[in-house]
C-alpha cells in the first residue's frame, strides 16, 4: 500500500491493463507523429554540437555545400533599383506624369510625378543585360552573376529594414546571418575571427551592431568589426608590459585556467572564455599581418581603385582588398558595408532630395572596388568556394517626392545579385511592374534570399535552429524558400 501511494497518478494508471495499453498506444502514436513531422520537415533539427573549448572549430553542414564562405556587399541607405540594375524604359516614356492609382503619400510625404532613371542604360555581356551607366564596372559582371529583381521587405524604415535584411526580423535582439552561419558551421581559420564586419570609411550603418550582433546566440558568434583604416582595438600589449613579462603572465593565466577547468570539467562558460582569450592572443599576430596591404602589388591596388585621389573611394577599395584577404585565410563570413548611417543621403544611398547629385558620388565609390573584388576572387580561383552577395535594405519609388529631386523608400520590389559558388551565371529572376514600383512575377522576400544563402553553405534554413524562450528560433522565422532557379 505504501508503494502504491508513492506512485504518481500516471504510474498508478499503468498498473491496470487498460491504462497500460492506453498509455502505450498514445506513446506509439506520438512516436509515429514525430516521425511524420520530421519527414515533412515540420520539426526543428538538432542544434549543432559545439565544444565550448573550441566554438569556432569547423562543423559539418546538413548536406554537401557549394560554398565554404560568403562575402556580403551591403549598400546601406536603400540603393535605387531604377538607377542600377532594373531597366524600365516605360518609366522614361512616362517621365513627369502622375502614377495613376499610386500612393498620394509615401514614407516621407506627398508623392510627385514619375521620374525617369537618372542614368542611361546599355547592354552588357553576352546576355545583353541592361545596366546603368552609374555602375559600368559591375555591368562587366553580368554574365557571371544572377539577379533577383523582386525582393520585398517588411519595413520602409532604415533601421528596421537593415535588421530585417541582416537578421530576418525588424525588431532588435535577433542574431545576424553571419552569427547564424558561424554558429552552424564554425570556421576554417583558427587564427582569425569566423565572422568579420567591415564598416564603410564614412561610418557604421543605421542599425549599427545589429547587423553583425549575436542576438540570443552565444556571444562568441558575433561579428568582429574592423576595417583597413580602423584595425581591431587593444590587440597590442602596452610597451611596459611586453616581452618576457607578457609571456610570463600568459603562461600563469593559462596554468590557472587549465587547473580550474580540470577541477570543474563541466564549466562550459570558462572553456568558452579561455577559447576567446586564446583566439585574441593568436589575433595579435594574424590580424596585423592580414591588415597590412603593403604586400599588394601596384597593379592590384590600381585595379581596386585603392590609389584613387578620392580618399573615401580609396578607403572603401582597401576594405574590399581586406575582404579578399580574409576570405583567402579561411574567414567564414565577411560583411562589407558601402554607405553609413542616415544623413539625408550625404553618407549613404538614401537619395530623397538630390538623388543624381548624390549618386554621382556614391556610384564612383562603390562600383570599381566592388567589381574588382569579384573579378579578383574569380582570377584567384576563390569563386569556386565563395559566394558573393550584393544587396540593400530596400529600393526606391518610381516617382520623385513632391518638390524634390529624389525618390522615397520602396520595400515592394528591389534588386539583389549573387555570384560565385553554386550560382547560375547570367540569370535575371523575377520582374517588377513596367515602372519598377512593385514585384509582380516570382515575388521573393528577404527570407528567401537568406534561405538561399544558407542552402549554398549546405544548411537547411528550417533545421538551423536555436531554442530561445521556449521557441526553436531560426534566421527565416517561419518563412522562406530556396530560390532554385538561380542555382546550378
Coordinates of C-alpha atoms in Angstrom, one line a residue, residues 55-446:
X55 CA 33.5 27.1 -30.5
X56 CA 34.8 28.0 -34.0
X57 CA 36.0 24.6 -34.9
X58 CA 34.6 23.6 -38.4
X59 CA 31.4 21.7 -38.3
X60 CA 29.7 19.5 -40.9
X61 CA 26.8 21.1 -42.9
X62 CA 23.5 19.4 -43.2
X63 CA 24.3 18.4 -46.8
X64 CA 27.1 18.9 -49.4
X65 CA 27.8 22.6 -49.7
X66 CA 28.5 24.5 -52.9
X67 CA 30.1 27.4 -50.9
X68 CA 32.5 27.4 -48.0
X69 CA 32.4 31.2 -47.2
X70 CA 30.4 34.3 -48.0
X71 CA 31.1 38.0 -48.6
X72 CA 28.0 40.3 -48.5
X73 CA 28.4 43.7 -50.0
X74 CA 25.7 45.7 -48.2
X75 CA 24.8 49.1 -49.7
X76 CA 23.3 50.9 -46.7
X77 CA 20.6 53.5 -47.3
X78 CA 18.4 51.9 -49.9
X79 CA 20.2 51.9 -53.2
X80 CA 17.7 52.5 -56.1
X81 CA 17.0 49.6 -58.3
X82 CA 15.9 52.1 -61.0
X83 CA 19.3 53.7 -61.2
X84 CA 21.3 50.4 -61.2
X85 CA 20.0 47.1 -62.5
X86 CA 16.2 47.2 -63.0
X87 CA 15.8 48.7 -66.6
X88 CA 12.4 50.3 -67.1
X89 CA 12.0 52.1 -70.5
X90 CA 8.3 52.7 -69.8
X91 CA 9.4 54.9 -66.9
X92 CA 11.3 57.1 -69.3
X93 CA 8.3 57.3 -71.6
X94 CA 6.1 58.5 -68.8
X95 CA 8.6 60.8 -67.2
X96 CA 6.8 63.8 -65.5
X97 CA 3.4 62.3 -65.4
X98 CA 1.5 61.2 -62.3
X99 CA 1.3 57.5 -61.3
X100 CA -2.4 56.7 -61.8
X101 CA -3.7 54.8 -58.8
X102 CA -0.4 55.3 -57.0
X103 CA 0.0 56.3 -53.4
X104 CA -0.7 60.0 -52.7
X105 CA 1.7 60.0 -49.8
X106 CA 4.8 57.8 -49.3
X107 CA 7.2 57.4 -46.4
X108 CA 8.4 61.0 -46.1
X109 CA 5.5 62.9 -47.6
X110 CA 3.4 63.6 -50.7
X111 CA 4.4 61.8 -53.9
X112 CA 5.3 63.8 -57.0
X113 CA 5.3 62.7 -60.6
X114 CA 7.1 59.7 -62.2
X115 CA 10.7 60.4 -62.9
X116 CA 12.9 58.6 -65.5
X117 CA 16.0 56.8 -64.4
X118 CA 18.7 59.4 -63.7
X119 CA 21.3 57.4 -65.7
X120 CA 21.2 55.8 -69.2
X121 CA 21.2 52.0 -69.5
X122 CA 23.1 49.9 -72.1
X123 CA 23.5 46.2 -72.7
X124 CA 26.5 44.3 -71.2
X125 CA 28.0 40.9 -71.8
X126 CA 26.8 38.1 -74.0
X127 CA 23.4 38.1 -72.1
X128 CA 22.8 41.7 -73.1
X129 CA 21.7 42.6 -69.6
X130 CA 20.8 46.3 -69.4
X131 CA 22.8 48.0 -66.7
X132 CA 23.1 51.7 -65.6
X133 CA 26.0 53.9 -66.6
X134 CA 26.4 54.6 -62.9
X135 CA 27.9 51.1 -62.4
X136 CA 29.8 50.3 -65.6
X137 CA 32.3 48.0 -63.8
X138 CA 29.5 46.0 -62.3
X139 CA 28.0 45.8 -65.7
X140 CA 31.0 43.8 -66.8
X141 CA 30.0 41.0 -64.3
X142 CA 26.5 40.3 -65.7
X143 CA 27.5 37.0 -67.5
X144 CA 28.8 35.7 -64.1
X145 CA 26.0 36.6 -61.7
X146 CA 22.3 36.1 -61.1
X147 CA 19.9 39.0 -60.4
X148 CA 16.9 38.8 -58.1
X149 CA 14.7 41.7 -59.1
X150 CA 11.7 41.0 -56.9
X151 CA 12.9 41.2 -53.3
X152 CA 10.4 42.6 -50.8
X153 CA 10.9 43.8 -47.2
X154 CA 8.6 44.2 -44.2
X155 CA 9.8 47.7 -43.4
X156 CA 10.3 51.0 -45.2
X157 CA 12.4 52.4 -42.3
X158 CA 16.2 52.1 -42.5
X159 CA 17.0 50.7 -39.0
X160 CA 14.2 48.0 -39.0
X161 CA 14.8 47.2 -42.7
X162 CA 18.5 46.7 -42.1
X163 CA 17.6 44.5 -39.2
X164 CA 15.2 42.5 -41.4
X165 CA 17.9 42.0 -44.1
X166 CA 20.6 41.0 -41.6
X167 CA 18.6 39.1 -39.0
X168 CA 15.2 38.2 -40.6
X169 CA 13.3 40.3 -38.1
X170 CA 12.5 44.0 -38.0
X171 CA 12.9 44.2 -34.2
X172 CA 16.2 44.4 -32.3
X173 CA 17.7 41.4 -30.5
X174 CA 17.9 38.7 -33.1
X175 CA 21.1 37.0 -34.4
X176 CA 22.6 38.3 -37.6
X177 CA 23.0 36.0 -40.6
X178 CA 26.8 35.9 -40.1
X179 CA 26.3 34.8 -36.5
X180 CA 23.9 32.0 -37.6
X181 CA 26.4 30.8 -40.2
X182 CA 29.3 30.6 -37.8
X183 CA 27.0 29.0 -35.2
X184 CA 26.1 26.3 -37.7
X185 CA 29.4 25.8 -39.4
X186 CA 32.3 27.2 -37.3
X187 CA 35.3 28.5 -39.2
X188 CA 38.1 27.2 -41.4
X189 CA 40.5 29.6 -39.7
X190 CA 41.6 29.3 -36.1
X191 CA 43.7 32.4 -36.1
X192 CA 41.1 34.9 -37.3
X193 CA 37.6 35.7 -36.3
X194 CA 35.0 33.4 -38.0
X195 CA 32.8 36.5 -38.9
X196 CA 34.1 39.9 -39.7
X197 CA 32.1 43.1 -40.4
X198 CA 33.9 45.8 -42.3
X199 CA 32.3 49.2 -41.8
X200 CA 32.4 51.9 -44.6
X201 CA 35.0 54.6 -44.2
X202 CA 32.2 57.1 -43.7
X203 CA 30.8 55.3 -40.6
X204 CA 28.6 52.4 -39.4
X205 CA 25.2 51.7 -40.9
X206 CA 21.9 52.8 -39.4
X207 CA 21.3 49.6 -37.4
X208 CA 24.9 49.5 -36.4
X209 CA 25.9 46.4 -34.5
X210 CA 22.6 44.7 -35.0
X211 CA 23.9 43.8 -38.5
X212 CA 26.7 41.7 -37.0
X213 CA 25.4 41.0 -33.5
X214 CA 24.8 37.6 -31.9
X215 CA 21.3 38.3 -30.6
X216 CA 20.4 35.4 -28.3
X217 CA 23.1 33.1 -29.7
X218 CA 26.2 32.7 -27.6
X219 CA 28.3 35.9 -27.8
X220 CA 31.2 34.0 -29.3
X221 CA 29.4 34.0 -32.7
X222 CA 29.1 37.8 -33.0
X223 CA 31.0 39.5 -35.8
X224 CA 34.2 41.3 -35.2
X225 CA 34.1 44.8 -36.7
X226 CA 37.3 46.3 -38.2
X227 CA 38.4 47.8 -41.5
X228 CA 41.6 48.7 -43.4
X229 CA 41.8 52.1 -41.7
X230 CA 40.4 51.1 -38.3
X231 CA 42.1 47.9 -37.0
X232 CA 40.9 45.8 -34.1
X233 CA 41.4 47.9 -30.9
X234 CA 43.6 46.9 -28.0
X235 CA 45.4 44.0 -29.6
X236 CA 48.8 45.2 -28.7
X237 CA 50.1 44.9 -25.2
X238 CA 51.3 48.2 -23.5
X239 CA 55.0 48.7 -24.1
X240 CA 55.6 48.5 -20.3
X241 CA 54.1 45.0 -20.4
X242 CA 55.7 43.3 -23.3
X243 CA 58.3 40.7 -23.9
X244 CA 59.1 38.3 -21.0
X245 CA 56.5 39.9 -18.7
X246 CA 53.7 39.4 -21.2
X247 CA 54.7 35.8 -21.9
X248 CA 55.0 35.0 -18.1
X249 CA 51.6 36.5 -17.5
X250 CA 50.1 34.4 -20.3
X251 CA 51.7 31.3 -19.0
X252 CA 50.4 31.9 -15.5
X253 CA 46.9 32.7 -16.7
X254 CA 46.9 29.5 -18.9
X255 CA 48.0 27.4 -15.9
X256 CA 45.4 28.8 -13.6
X257 CA 42.6 28.4 -16.2
X258 CA 43.5 24.9 -17.1
X259 CA 43.8 23.9 -13.4
X260 CA 40.3 25.4 -12.7
X261 CA 38.9 23.7 -15.8
X262 CA 40.4 20.3 -14.7
X263 CA 38.7 20.7 -11.3
X264 CA 35.4 21.9 -12.9
X265 CA 35.2 19.9 -16.2
X266 CA 31.6 20.9 -16.8
X267 CA 32.2 24.6 -16.8
X268 CA 31.4 25.4 -20.4
X269 CA 31.5 29.2 -19.8
X270 CA 35.0 29.1 -18.6
X271 CA 36.1 26.9 -21.6
X272 CA 34.5 29.4 -23.9
X273 CA 36.3 32.4 -22.2
X274 CA 39.6 30.5 -22.5
X275 CA 39.0 29.9 -26.1
X276 CA 38.2 33.6 -26.7
X277 CA 41.4 34.7 -24.9
X278 CA 43.5 32.2 -26.9
X279 CA 41.9 33.4 -30.2
X280 CA 42.7 37.0 -29.1
X281 CA 46.3 36.1 -28.5
X282 CA 46.6 34.4 -31.9
X283 CA 45.0 37.5 -33.5
X284 CA 47.8 39.7 -32.1
X285 CA 49.9 38.1 -34.8
X286 CA 47.4 37.2 -37.5
X287 CA 45.3 40.4 -37.7
X288 CA 48.2 42.9 -38.2
X289 CA 49.5 40.7 -40.9
X290 CA 46.2 40.3 -42.7
X291 CA 45.5 44.1 -42.5
X292 CA 48.9 45.0 -43.9
X293 CA 48.2 45.8 -47.6
X294 CA 51.8 46.8 -48.4
X295 CA 52.4 43.3 -49.9
X296 CA 49.7 44.0 -52.6
X297 CA 51.1 44.9 -56.0
X298 CA 50.6 48.3 -57.5
X299 CA 48.6 46.6 -60.2
X300 CA 46.2 45.2 -57.7
X301 CA 45.8 48.5 -55.8
X302 CA 45.1 50.2 -59.1
X303 CA 42.5 47.6 -60.2
X304 CA 40.6 48.1 -57.0
X305 CA 40.9 51.9 -57.1
X306 CA 42.9 52.0 -53.8
X307 CA 45.3 54.5 -55.4
X308 CA 42.4 56.9 -56.1
X309 CA 42.8 60.6 -55.1
X310 CA 39.2 60.2 -53.8
X311 CA 40.0 59.3 -50.2
X312 CA 36.7 57.6 -49.5
X313 CA 36.9 55.5 -52.6
X314 CA 40.4 54.6 -51.8
X315 CA 39.4 53.6 -48.3
X316 CA 36.5 51.5 -49.5
X317 CA 38.8 49.9 -52.1
X318 CA 41.2 48.9 -49.3
X319 CA 38.3 47.4 -47.4
X320 CA 37.5 45.3 -50.5
X321 CA 41.1 44.1 -50.6
X322 CA 40.9 43.3 -46.9
X323 CA 37.7 41.3 -47.5
X324 CA 39.5 39.2 -50.1
X325 CA 42.5 38.6 -47.8
X326 CA 40.1 37.5 -45.0
X327 CA 38.4 35.0 -47.4
X328 CA 41.7 33.7 -48.6
X329 CA 42.6 32.9 -45.0
X330 CA 39.5 31.0 -44.1
X331 CA 37.2 33.6 -42.6
X332 CA 33.7 32.1 -43.0
X333 CA 31.5 35.2 -43.3
X334 CA 32.6 38.7 -44.3
X335 CA 30.1 41.6 -44.3
X336 CA 31.4 44.6 -46.3
X337 CA 29.4 47.8 -45.9
X338 CA 29.2 50.6 -48.5
X339 CA 27.5 53.6 -47.0
X340 CA 26.9 54.7 -43.5
X341 CA 24.0 56.0 -41.3
X342 CA 21.1 58.1 -42.3
X343 CA 22.3 61.6 -43.3
X344 CA 19.8 62.8 -45.9
X345 CA 21.8 60.8 -48.5
X346 CA 25.1 62.5 -47.9
X347 CA 26.9 59.4 -46.4
X348 CA 24.8 56.6 -47.9
X349 CA 22.3 55.7 -50.7
X350 CA 19.3 57.4 -49.2
X351 CA 18.6 59.7 -52.1
X352 CA 15.5 61.7 -51.1
X353 CA 16.2 65.2 -52.4
X354 CA 19.2 65.2 -54.7
X355 CA 19.5 61.7 -55.9
X356 CA 21.5 62.2 -59.1
X357 CA 24.0 64.6 -57.4
X358 CA 24.5 62.2 -54.5
X359 CA 24.6 59.0 -56.6
X360 CA 27.3 60.5 -58.8
X361 CA 29.4 60.5 -55.6
X362 CA 28.3 57.1 -54.2
X363 CA 28.5 55.3 -57.5
X364 CA 32.1 56.3 -58.0
X365 CA 33.0 55.0 -54.6
X366 CA 31.1 51.7 -54.8
X367 CA 31.4 50.5 -58.4
X368 CA 35.0 49.9 -59.3
X369 CA 36.2 48.4 -55.9
X370 CA 33.2 46.1 -55.6
X371 CA 33.5 44.8 -59.1
X372 CA 37.3 44.4 -58.7
X373 CA 36.7 42.3 -55.6
X374 CA 34.5 39.9 -57.6
X375 CA 37.0 39.8 -60.5
X376 CA 39.9 39.2 -58.2
X377 CA 38.2 36.4 -56.4
X378 CA 37.5 34.8 -59.8
X379 CA 41.0 35.3 -61.1
X380 CA 42.4 33.6 -58.0
X381 CA 40.1 30.7 -58.2
X382 CA 38.3 31.6 -55.0
X383 CA 34.8 31.9 -56.5
X384 CA 34.7 28.1 -56.7
X385 CA 34.1 28.1 -52.9
X386 CA 33.0 31.7 -52.2
X387 CA 29.5 33.2 -52.6
X388 CA 29.3 36.9 -53.3
X389 CA 26.1 38.8 -52.4
X390 CA 25.3 42.4 -53.3
X391 CA 22.2 43.8 -51.5
X392 CA 20.5 46.8 -49.9
X393 CA 17.7 47.1 -47.4
X394 CA 15.0 48.3 -49.8
X395 CA 14.7 50.2 -53.2
X396 CA 13.2 53.5 -54.3
X397 CA 9.9 54.7 -55.7
X398 CA 9.4 55.3 -59.4
X399 CA 8.2 58.9 -58.7
X400 CA 10.1 61.8 -57.2
X401 CA 9.0 63.2 -53.9
X402 CA 6.9 66.3 -54.3
X403 CA 9.1 69.4 -54.5
X404 CA 12.3 67.3 -54.6
X405 CA 14.7 65.6 -57.0
X406 CA 14.9 62.3 -55.2
X407 CA 13.0 59.1 -54.6
X408 CA 11.3 57.8 -51.4
X409 CA 11.7 54.4 -49.8
X410 CA 10.2 51.4 -51.6
X411 CA 10.1 47.9 -49.9
X412 CA 7.7 46.5 -52.6
X413 CA 10.3 45.4 -55.2
X414 CA 14.0 45.9 -55.2
X415 CA 17.2 44.1 -56.5
X416 CA 20.0 42.0 -55.2
X417 CA 22.5 39.9 -57.1
X418 CA 24.6 36.8 -56.3
X419 CA 27.6 35.3 -57.9
X420 CA 30.2 32.6 -57.3
X421 CA 29.9 29.2 -55.8
X422 CA 26.7 27.4 -56.8
X423 CA 25.1 30.4 -58.6
X424 CA 23.9 30.0 -62.2
X425 CA 25.5 32.7 -64.3
X426 CA 23.7 35.2 -66.5
X427 CA 20.2 34.8 -64.9
X428 CA 17.6 37.5 -64.1
X429 CA 15.0 36.2 -61.8
X430 CA 11.6 37.8 -61.3
X431 CA 10.2 41.1 -62.6
X432 CA 8.7 44.3 -61.2
X433 CA 5.9 46.0 -63.0
X434 CA 6.7 48.2 -66.0
X435 CA 7.6 51.2 -63.8
X436 CA 9.7 49.3 -61.2
X437 CA 7.2 50.1 -58.5
X438 CA 6.2 46.6 -57.3
X439 CA 7.3 43.0 -57.7
X440 CA 4.8 41.1 -59.9
X441 CA 6.5 37.9 -61.1
X442 CA 8.3 35.4 -58.9
X443 CA 7.9 37.7 -55.8
X444 CA 10.6 37.0 -53.3
X445 CA 11.3 38.0 -49.7
X446 CA 14.4 38.7 -47.7

